[in-house]
PDB file of C-alpha atoms and ligand atoms in Angstrom:
ATOM      1  CA  MET A 296     -83.548  32.695  62.178  1.00 82.00           C
ATOM      2  CA  ARG A 297     -79.795  32.175  62.384  1.00 96.00           C
ATOM      3  CA  THR A 298     -77.680  34.367  64.662  1.00 97.00           C
ATOM      4  CA  PRO A 299     -74.862  36.004  62.687  1.00 98.00           C
ATOM      5  CA  LEU A 300     -71.379  34.994  63.766  1.00 98.00           C
ATOM      6  CA  ILE A 301     -68.219  36.956  63.051  1.00 98.00           C
ATOM      7  CA  ALA A 302     -65.007  35.117  63.961  1.00 98.00           C
ATOM      8  CA  GLY A 303     -61.522  36.597  63.840  1.00 98.00           C
ATOM      9  CA  ASN A 304     -58.817  34.111  62.933  1.00 98.00           C
ATOM     10  CA  TRP A 305     -55.585  35.710  64.076  1.00 98.00           C
ATOM     11  CA  LYS A 306     -53.479  32.853  62.653  1.00 98.00           C
ATOM     12  CA  MET A 307     -49.776  33.041  63.637  1.00 98.00           C
ATOM     13  CA  ASN A 308     -49.909  36.698  64.592  1.00 98.00           C
ATOM     14  CA  ASN A 309     -49.766  38.731  67.819  1.00 98.00           C
ATOM     15  CA  SER A 310     -47.714  38.478  70.983  1.00 98.00           C
ATOM     16  CA  VAL A 311     -49.557  38.252  74.293  1.00 98.00           C
ATOM     17  CA  GLY A 312     -49.326  42.045  74.607  1.00 98.00           C
ATOM     18  CA  GLU A 313     -50.608  42.649  71.094  1.00 98.00           C
ATOM     19  CA  SER A 314     -53.408  40.150  71.628  1.00 98.00           C
ATOM     20  CA  THR A 315     -54.622  41.749  74.837  1.00 98.00           C
ATOM     21  CA  GLU A 316     -54.485  45.202  73.278  1.00 98.00           C
ATOM     22  CA  LEU A 317     -56.484  44.009  70.273  1.00 98.00           C
ATOM     23  CA  VAL A 318     -59.130  42.265  72.318  1.00 98.00           C
ATOM     24  CA  GLU A 319     -59.515  45.288  74.606  1.00 98.00           C
ATOM     25  CA  GLY A 320     -60.216  47.393  71.525  1.00 98.00           C
ATOM     26  CA  ILE A 321     -62.758  44.899  70.213  1.00 98.00           C
ATOM     27  CA  LYS A 322     -64.419  44.663  73.614  1.00 97.00           C
ATOM     28  CA  LYS A 323     -64.812  48.414  73.862  1.00 96.00           C
ATOM     29  CA  GLY A 324     -66.231  48.779  70.371  1.00 96.00           C
ATOM     30  CA  ALA A 325     -68.553  45.795  70.732  1.00 96.00           C
ATOM     31  CA  GLU A 326     -70.387  47.081  73.781  1.00 92.00           C
ATOM     32  CA  GLY A 327     -73.586  47.887  71.892  1.00 89.00           C
ATOM     33  CA  VAL A 328     -73.620  44.718  69.804  1.00 95.00           C
ATOM     34  CA  LYS A 329     -76.964  42.997  70.208  1.00 91.00           C
ATOM     35  CA  LYS A 330     -77.504  40.204  67.774  1.00 94.00           C
ATOM     36  CA  THR A 331     -74.120  39.068  66.477  1.00 97.00           C
ATOM     37  CA  ASP A 332     -71.980  36.365  68.068  1.00 98.00           C
ATOM     38  CA  ILE A 333     -68.363  37.534  68.208  1.00 98.00           C
ATOM     39  CA  VAL A 334     -65.478  35.067  68.332  1.00 98.00           C
ATOM     40  CA  VAL A 335     -61.715  35.548  68.389  1.00 98.00           C
ATOM     41  CA  ALA A 336     -59.137  32.837  67.695  1.00 98.00           C
ATOM     42  CA  PRO A 337     -55.777  34.013  69.031  1.00 98.00           C
ATOM     43  CA  PRO A 338     -52.602  31.928  68.778  1.00 98.00           C
ATOM     44  CA  PHE A 339     -52.293  29.268  71.513  1.00 98.00           C
ATOM     45  CA  THR A 340     -49.796  31.363  73.505  1.00 98.00           C
ATOM     46  CA  ALA A 341     -52.349  34.148  73.972  1.00 98.00           C
ATOM     47  CA  LEU A 342     -55.481  32.078  74.666  1.00 98.00           C
ATOM     48  CA  HIS A 343     -55.263  32.341  78.434  1.00 98.00           C
ATOM     49  CA  ALA A 344     -54.569  36.075  78.534  1.00 98.00           C
ATOM     50  CA  VAL A 345     -57.384  36.819  76.089  1.00 98.00           C
ATOM     51  CA  SER A 346     -59.714  34.463  77.947  1.00 98.00           C
ATOM     52  CA  CYS A 347     -59.234  36.412  81.190  1.00 97.00           C
ATOM     53  CA  LEU A 348     -60.088  39.683  79.447  1.00 97.00           C
ATOM     54  CA  ILE A 349     -63.255  38.559  77.664  1.00 97.00           C
ATOM     55  CA  ASN A 350     -64.815  36.975  80.692  1.00 91.00           C
ATOM     56  CA  GLY A 351     -68.298  38.468  81.028  1.00 88.00           C
ATOM     57  CA  SER A 352     -68.158  40.173  77.613  1.00 93.00           C
ATOM     58  CA  PRO A 353     -70.052  39.200  74.442  1.00 93.00           C
ATOM     59  CA  ILE A 354     -66.815  37.868  72.911  1.00 98.00           C
ATOM     60  CA  SER A 355     -66.148  34.115  72.858  1.00 98.00           C
ATOM     61  CA  LEU A 356     -62.868  32.308  72.468  1.00 98.00           C
ATOM     62  CA  SER A 357     -61.824  29.865  69.770  1.00 98.00           C
ATOM     63  CA  SER A 358     -58.713  27.819  69.183  1.00 98.00           C
ATOM     64  CA  GLN A 359     -57.242  27.488  65.702  1.00 98.00           C
ATOM     65  CA  ASN A 360     -57.033  23.706  65.946  1.00 98.00           C
ATOM     66  CA  VAL A 361     -57.508  20.794  68.367  1.00 98.00           C
ATOM     67  CA  PHE A 362     -55.922  17.339  68.587  1.00 98.00           C
ATOM     68  CA  TRP A 363     -58.032  14.190  68.907  1.00 98.00           C
ATOM     69  CA  GLU A 364     -56.199  12.468  71.760  1.00 97.00           C
ATOM     70  CA  GLU A 365     -56.792  13.331  75.391  1.00 95.00           C
ATOM     71  CA  LYS A 366     -53.165  13.565  76.506  1.00 96.00           C
ATOM     72  CA  GLY A 367     -49.767  11.975  76.104  1.00 98.00           C
ATOM     73  CA  ALA A 368     -46.702  11.981  73.882  1.00 98.00           C
ATOM     74  CA  TYR A 369     -47.964  14.182  71.029  1.00 98.00           C
ATOM     75  CA  THR A 370     -45.359  16.906  70.835  1.00 98.00           C
ATOM     76  CA  GLY A 371     -46.743  20.157  69.528  1.00 96.00           C
ATOM     77  CA  GLU A 372     -50.431  19.292  69.806  1.00 97.00           C
ATOM     78  CA  VAL A 373     -53.143  20.728  72.065  1.00 98.00           C
ATOM     79  CA  SER A 374     -55.877  18.630  73.629  1.00 98.00           C
ATOM     80  CA  PRO A 375     -59.566  19.492  73.873  1.00 98.00           C
ATOM     81  CA  ALA A 376     -59.369  19.483  77.683  1.00 98.00           C
ATOM     82  CA  MET A 377     -56.559  22.053  77.551  1.00 98.00           C
ATOM     83  CA  LEU A 378     -58.738  24.277  75.399  1.00 98.00           C
ATOM     84  CA  LYS A 379     -61.703  23.878  77.726  1.00 98.00           C
ATOM     85  CA  ASP A 380     -59.360  24.729  80.594  1.00 98.00           C
ATOM     86  CA  VAL A 381     -58.874  28.222  79.129  1.00 98.00           C
ATOM     87  CA  ASP A 382     -62.603  28.509  78.345  1.00 98.00           C
ATOM     88  CA  CYS A 383     -62.501  28.016  74.609  1.00 98.00           C
ATOM     89  CA  LYS A 384     -65.998  27.677  73.211  1.00 98.00           C
ATOM     90  CA  TYR A 385     -65.106  27.068  69.542  1.00 98.00           C
ATOM     91  CA  ALA A 386     -62.336  25.307  67.601  1.00 98.00           C
ATOM     92  CA  ILE A 387     -61.443  26.093  63.984  1.00 98.00           C
ATOM     93  CA  ILE A 388     -60.928  22.765  62.235  1.00 98.00           C
ATOM     94  CA  GLY A 389     -59.572  21.898  58.796  1.00 98.00           C
ATOM     95  CA  HIS A 390     -58.486  25.389  57.799  1.00 98.00           C
ATOM     96  CA  SER A 391     -56.982  25.294  54.306  1.00 97.00           C
ATOM     97  CA  GLU A 392     -53.601  26.355  55.692  1.00 97.00           C
ATOM     98  CA  ARG A 393     -53.642  23.237  57.868  1.00 97.00           C
ATOM     99  CA  ARG A 394     -54.615  21.131  54.868  1.00 97.00           C
ATOM    100  CA  GLN A 395     -52.038  22.782  52.603  1.00 95.00           C
ATOM    101  CA  TYR A 396     -48.982  23.012  54.883  1.00 97.00           C
ATOM    102  CA  PHE A 397     -49.528  20.436  57.612  1.00 97.00           C
ATOM    103  CA  GLY A 398     -50.983  17.439  55.848  1.00 96.00           C
ATOM    104  CA  GLU A 399     -54.477  17.725  57.258  1.00 97.00           C
ATOM    105  CA  THR A 400     -56.883  15.358  55.490  1.00 98.00           C
ATOM    106  CA  ASP A 401     -60.633  14.876  55.587  1.00 98.00           C
ATOM    107  CA  GLU A 402     -59.995  11.971  57.936  1.00 98.00           C
ATOM    108  CA  THR A 403     -57.969  13.978  60.459  1.00 98.00           C
ATOM    109  CA  VAL A 404     -60.402  16.870  60.129  1.00 98.00           C
ATOM    110  CA  ASN A 405     -63.198  14.455  60.993  1.00 98.00           C
ATOM    111  CA  LYS A 406     -61.349  13.120  64.056  1.00 98.00           C
ATOM    112  CA  ARG A 407     -60.775  16.643  65.284  1.00 98.00           C
ATOM    113  CA  ALA A 408     -64.405  17.646  64.710  1.00 98.00           C
ATOM    114  CA  LYS A 409     -65.675  14.609  66.608  1.00 98.00           C
ATOM    115  CA  VAL A 410     -63.404  15.121  69.580  1.00 98.00           C
ATOM    116  CA  ALA A 411     -64.321  18.803  69.699  1.00 98.00           C
ATOM    117  CA  LEU A 412     -68.015  17.932  69.895  1.00 98.00           C
ATOM    118  CA  SER A 413     -67.452  15.311  72.560  1.00 97.00           C
ATOM    119  CA  HIS A 414     -65.776  17.998  74.695  1.00 98.00           C
ATOM    120  CA  ASP A 415     -68.461  20.564  74.086  1.00 98.00           C
ATOM    121  CA  LEU A 416     -66.323  22.662  71.762  1.00 98.00           C
ATOM    122  CA  ILE A 417     -68.141  24.022  68.715  1.00 98.00           C
ATOM    123  CA  PRO A 418     -66.257  23.042  65.562  1.00 98.00           C
ATOM    124  CA  ILE A 419     -65.911  25.660  62.839  1.00 98.00           C
ATOM    125  CA  LEU A 420     -65.366  23.199  60.021  1.00 98.00           C
ATOM    126  CA  CYS A 421     -63.601  24.776  57.043  1.00 98.00           C
ATOM    127  CA  VAL A 422     -64.048  23.690  53.445  1.00 98.00           C
ATOM    128  CA  GLY A 423     -63.093  25.309  50.154  1.00 98.00           C
ATOM    129  CA  GLU A 424     -61.585  24.802  46.726  1.00 97.00           C
ATOM    130  CA  THR A 425     -58.284  25.987  45.249  1.00 95.00           C
ATOM    131  CA  LEU A 426     -58.133  28.214  42.187  1.00 93.00           C
ATOM    132  CA  GLU A 427     -57.152  25.272  40.022  1.00 93.00           C
ATOM    133  CA  GLU A 428     -60.129  23.281  41.272  1.00 96.00           C
ATOM    134  CA  ARG A 429     -62.504  26.186  40.629  1.00 95.00           C
ATOM    135  CA  GLU A 430     -61.134  26.727  37.143  1.00 92.00           C
ATOM    136  CA  SER A 431     -61.598  23.082  36.304  1.00 96.00           C
ATOM    137  CA  ASP A 432     -65.210  23.144  37.557  1.00 97.00           C
ATOM    138  CA  LYS A 433     -64.519  20.985  40.581  1.00 98.00           C
ATOM    139  CA  THR A 434     -65.729  23.409  43.248  1.00 98.00           C
ATOM    140  CA  PHE A 435     -68.882  21.499  44.176  1.00 98.00           C
ATOM    141  CA  ASP A 436     -67.131  18.117  44.096  1.00 98.00           C
ATOM    142  CA  VAL A 437     -64.348  19.329  46.358  1.00 98.00           C
ATOM    143  CA  VAL A 438     -66.688  21.020  48.806  1.00 98.00           C
ATOM    144  CA  GLN A 439     -68.955  17.977  48.886  1.00 98.00           C
ATOM    145  CA  THR A 440     -66.052  15.598  49.547  1.00 98.00           C
ATOM    146  CA  GLN A 441     -64.576  17.785  52.284  1.00 98.00           C
ATOM    147  CA  LEU A 442     -67.949  18.282  53.912  1.00 98.00           C
ATOM    148  CA  LYS A 443     -68.976  14.632  53.832  1.00 98.00           C
ATOM    149  CA  GLY A 444     -65.520  13.533  54.986  1.00 98.00           C
ATOM    150  CA  GLY A 445     -65.447  16.050  57.797  1.00 98.00           C
ATOM    151  CA  LEU A 446     -68.944  15.143  58.987  1.00 98.00           C
ATOM    152  CA  GLN A 447     -68.519  11.363  58.827  1.00 98.00           C
ATOM    153  CA  GLY A 448     -70.147   9.781  61.878  1.00 98.00           C
ATOM    154  CA  ILE A 449     -71.379  13.076  63.315  1.00 98.00           C
ATOM    155  CA  ASP A 450     -74.924  12.452  64.457  1.00 97.00           C
ATOM    156  CA  ALA A 451     -78.065  14.543  64.713  1.00 97.00           C
ATOM    157  CA  GLU A 452     -77.030  15.899  68.092  1.00 97.00           C
ATOM    158  CA  GLY A 453     -73.515  16.826  66.998  1.00 97.00           C
ATOM    159  CA  ILE A 454     -74.577  18.640  63.873  1.00 98.00           C
ATOM    160  CA  GLN A 455     -76.778  20.987  65.879  1.00 97.00           C
ATOM    161  CA  LYS A 456     -73.710  22.694  67.294  1.00 96.00           C
ATOM    162  CA  LEU A 457     -71.465  22.657  64.278  1.00 98.00           C
ATOM    163  CA  VAL A 458     -70.595  25.705  62.185  1.00 98.00           C
ATOM    164  CA  VAL A 459     -69.351  25.394  58.588  1.00 98.00           C
ATOM    165  CA  ALA A 460     -66.974  27.919  57.026  1.00 98.00           C
ATOM    166  CA  TYR A 461     -66.711  28.145  53.258  1.00 98.00           C
ATOM    167  CA  GLU A 462     -63.282  29.512  52.480  1.00 97.00           C
ATOM    168  CA  PRO A 463     -62.256  29.472  48.827  1.00 97.00           C
ATOM    169  CA  VAL A 464     -58.492  29.002  49.038  1.00 95.00           C
ATOM    170  CA  TRP A 465     -57.901  31.469  46.199  1.00 94.00           C
ATOM    171  CA  ALA A 466     -59.557  34.220  48.232  1.00 92.00           C
ATOM    172  CA  ILE A 467     -57.669  33.687  51.491  1.00 90.00           C
ATOM    173  CA  GLY A 468     -55.164  36.427  52.241  1.00 86.00           C
ATOM    174  CA  THR A 469     -55.089  37.424  48.573  1.00 87.00           C
ATOM    175  CA  GLY A 470     -57.382  40.442  48.702  1.00 82.00           C
ATOM    176  CA  LYS A 471     -59.401  38.656  46.029  1.00 84.00           C
ATOM    177  CA  THR A 472     -62.876  38.055  47.421  1.00 86.00           C
ATOM    178  CA  ALA A 473     -65.516  35.780  46.001  1.00 90.00           C
ATOM    179  CA  THR A 474     -68.361  37.907  44.690  1.00 95.00           C
ATOM    180  CA  PRO A 475     -71.475  37.704  46.855  1.00 96.00           C
ATOM    181  CA  GLU A 476     -73.087  35.621  44.084  1.00 97.00           C
ATOM    182  CA  GLN A 477     -70.138  33.205  43.846  1.00 96.00           C
ATOM    183  CA  ALA A 478     -70.097  32.772  47.612  1.00 97.00           C
ATOM    184  CA  GLU A 479     -73.884  32.430  47.885  1.00 98.00           C
ATOM    185  CA  GLU A 480     -73.917  29.738  45.223  1.00 98.00           C
ATOM    186  CA  VAL A 481     -71.567  27.568  47.264  1.00 98.00           C
ATOM    187  CA  HIS A 482     -73.255  28.376  50.576  1.00 98.00           C
ATOM    188  CA  GLN A 483     -76.558  27.294  49.085  1.00 98.00           C
ATOM    189  CA  PHE A 484     -74.906  24.102  47.882  1.00 98.00           C
ATOM    190  CA  ILE A 485     -73.499  23.426  51.371  1.00 98.00           C
ATOM    191  CA  ARG A 486     -76.922  23.937  52.929  1.00 98.00           C
ATOM    192  CA  GLY A 487     -78.346  21.539  50.373  1.00 98.00           C
ATOM    193  CA  GLN A 488     -75.741  18.960  51.343  1.00 98.00           C
ATOM    194  CA  LEU A 489     -76.603  19.406  55.018  1.00 98.00           C
ATOM    195  CA  LYS A 490     -80.252  18.968  54.125  1.00 98.00           C
ATOM    196  CA  GLY A 491     -79.474  15.715  52.351  1.00 98.00           C
ATOM    197  CA  LEU A 492     -77.506  14.439  55.333  1.00 98.00           C
ATOM    198  CA  TYR A 493     -79.536  15.736  58.261  1.00 98.00           C
ATOM    199  CA  GLY A 494     -82.887  16.967  56.957  1.00 98.00           C
ATOM    200  CA  GLU A 495     -84.261  20.370  56.070  1.00 97.00           C
ATOM    201  CA  GLU A 496     -85.073  21.599  59.555  1.00 97.00           C
ATOM    202  CA  GLN A 497     -81.530  21.015  60.742  1.00 98.00           C
ATOM    203  CA  SER A 498     -79.923  22.435  57.622  1.00 98.00           C
ATOM    204  CA  GLU A 499     -81.849  25.681  58.098  1.00 98.00           C
ATOM    205  CA  GLN A 500     -80.309  26.054  61.534  1.00 98.00           C
ATOM    206  CA  ASN A 501     -76.624  25.524  60.763  1.00 98.00           C
ATOM    207  CA  ARG A 502     -74.573  28.639  60.361  1.00 98.00           C
ATOM    208  CA  ILE A 503     -72.374  28.831  57.298  1.00 98.00           C
ATOM    209  CA  LEU A 504     -69.628  31.475  57.416  1.00 98.00           C
ATOM    210  CA  TYR A 505     -67.793  32.949  54.474  1.00 97.00           C
ATOM    211  CA  GLY A 506     -64.010  33.388  54.709  1.00 97.00           C
ATOM    212  CA  GLY A 507     -61.554  34.844  52.232  1.00 95.00           C
ATOM    213  CA  SER A 508     -60.550  38.510  52.278  1.00 94.00           C
ATOM    214  CA  MET A 509     -63.735  39.649  53.997  1.00 96.00           C
ATOM    215  CA  ASN A 510     -63.266  43.294  54.904  1.00 96.00           C
ATOM    216  CA  PRO A 511     -65.307  46.355  55.916  1.00 97.00           C
ATOM    217  CA  GLY A 512     -65.854  47.203  52.250  1.00 97.00           C
ATOM    218  CA  ASN A 513     -67.363  43.904  51.124  1.00 96.00           C
ATOM    219  CA  ALA A 514     -68.871  42.541  54.363  1.00 97.00           C
ATOM    220  CA  SER A 515     -72.366  44.024  53.941  1.00 97.00           C
ATOM    221  CA  ASP A 516     -72.831  42.653  50.437  1.00 97.00           C
ATOM    222  CA  LEU A 517     -71.599  39.214  51.433  1.00 97.00           C
ATOM    223  CA  LEU A 518     -73.592  39.106  54.664  1.00 97.00           C
ATOM    224  CA  SER A 519     -76.804  40.164  52.957  1.00 96.00           C
ATOM    225  CA  GLN A 520     -76.853  36.925  50.955  1.00 97.00           C
ATOM    226  CA  PRO A 521     -79.531  34.571  52.302  1.00 97.00           C
ATOM    227  CA  ASN A 522     -77.178  31.674  53.054  1.00 98.00           C
ATOM    228  CA  ILE A 523     -74.174  33.625  54.368  1.00 97.00           C
ATOM    229  CA  ASP A 524     -74.521  33.726  58.134  1.00 98.00           C
ATOM    230  CA  GLY A 525     -71.280  35.377  59.117  1.00 98.00           C
ATOM    231  CA  GLY A 526     -67.593  35.524  58.425  1.00 98.00           C
ATOM    232  CA  LEU A 527     -64.321  33.880  59.315  1.00 98.00           C
ATOM    233  CA  VAL A 528     -62.014  36.837  59.019  1.00 98.00           C
ATOM    234  CA  GLY A 529     -58.223  36.705  58.849  1.00 97.00           C
ATOM    235  CA  GLY A 530     -56.330  39.867  57.889  1.00 97.00           C
ATOM    236  CA  ALA A 531     -59.131  42.292  58.701  1.00 98.00           C
ATOM    237  CA  SER A 532     -59.511  40.828  62.204  1.00 98.00           C
ATOM    238  CA  LEU A 533     -56.042  41.974  63.231  1.00 98.00           C
ATOM    239  CA  LYS A 534     -57.136  45.580  63.696  1.00 98.00           C
ATOM    240  CA  ALA A 535     -59.981  46.372  66.092  1.00 98.00           C
ATOM    241  CA  ASP A 536     -61.443  49.018  63.774  1.00 98.00           C
ATOM    242  CA  SER A 537     -61.787  46.821  60.719  1.00 98.00           C
ATOM    243  CA  PHE A 538     -63.012  43.815  62.707  1.00 98.00           C
ATOM    244  CA  LEU A 539     -65.605  45.998  64.440  1.00 98.00           C
ATOM    245  CA  ALA A 540     -66.748  47.422  61.107  1.00 98.00           C
ATOM    246  CA  ILE A 541     -67.463  43.879  59.912  1.00 98.00           C
ATOM    247  CA  ILE A 542     -69.347  43.129  63.136  1.00 98.00           C
ATOM    248  CA  MET A 543     -71.415  46.284  62.590  1.00 97.00           C
ATOM    249  CA  ALA A 544     -72.226  45.134  59.056  1.00 97.00           C
ATOM    250  CA  ALA A 545     -73.633  41.922  60.569  1.00 97.00           C
ATOM    251  CA  GLU A 546     -75.633  43.971  63.073  1.00 95.00           C
ATOM    252  CA  LYS A 547     -77.501  45.873  60.379  1.00 86.00           C
ATOM    253  CA  PRO A 548     -81.268  45.516  60.974  1.00 69.00           C
ATOM    254  CA  SER A 549     -81.922  44.320  57.433  1.00 63.00           C
ATOM    255  CA  LEU A 550     -79.756  41.227  57.890  1.00 53.00           C
TER     256      LEU A 550
HETATM  257  P1  LIG B 264     -58.322  36.346  55.173  1.00 90.74           P
HETATM  258  O1  LIG B 264     -58.288  34.930  55.917  1.00 90.74           O
HETATM  259  O2  LIG B 264     -59.517  37.091  55.698  1.00 90.74           O
HETATM  260  O3  LIG B 264     -57.018  37.012  55.538  1.00 90.74           O
HETATM  261  O4  LIG B 264     -58.427  36.059  53.718  1.00 90.74           O
HETATM  262  C1  LIG B 264     -59.464  34.225  56.177  1.00 90.74           C
HETATM  263  C2  LIG B 264     -59.141  32.904  56.816  1.00 90.74           C
HETATM  264  O5  LIG B 264     -58.199  32.238  56.358  1.00 90.74           O
HETATM  265  O6  LIG B 264     -59.801  32.474  57.777  1.00 90.74           O
END
């Protein structure tokens, strides 16, 4: 039985004040949440402030990236130790916006995932195809390559902690969501890949999140699919009400 996980990816949004206000709202509304893991990924500048506020609450902290070196002359990067210092538990890795705008490759994604694991940060490893790739029937090839590349050298112990996020690029921030069937098909494929790499028992334990315009209106249908274990939510995580509505959809007893 996999614990549902709903993660809010705030991307490059929210001042420190806006972040603390948002997390206070989430905290208040999430008081009765019993079975869903809740994660927020504020921008780096707000990690510390948010961390102080969620201490002792059911909300965990994630970064939106992590660099693979420990310290040194790497202007603009953030080390795993720095993230642990502010009590990050998760790190989003290989988001399509990083791949698309910042030259992230399967190799750099893999380095980041490995360093995260070695510092006890849970990687949320993102994979997903573009519209062009989907239309030319390359979805499974792309997802397989990104997954295998990202997991290279990650052993049986590492994989136990890792979370995968399937985020079709064409659905991110576009309001165009994959249908539950389209998403489930790829989630099932990802679980099959994990089974091939790490065995059935392990593959049944890994959580696979869906990301791409998840909102209060479509969350229940997506989350009721057998291989969709939660969501990585962008736009709808920027308002406490809509984020909480998605969390409540994951809390539903039938899921
Ligand atoms: P979206 O973003 O919910 O705004 O589509 C999801 C993501 O990129 O993680």
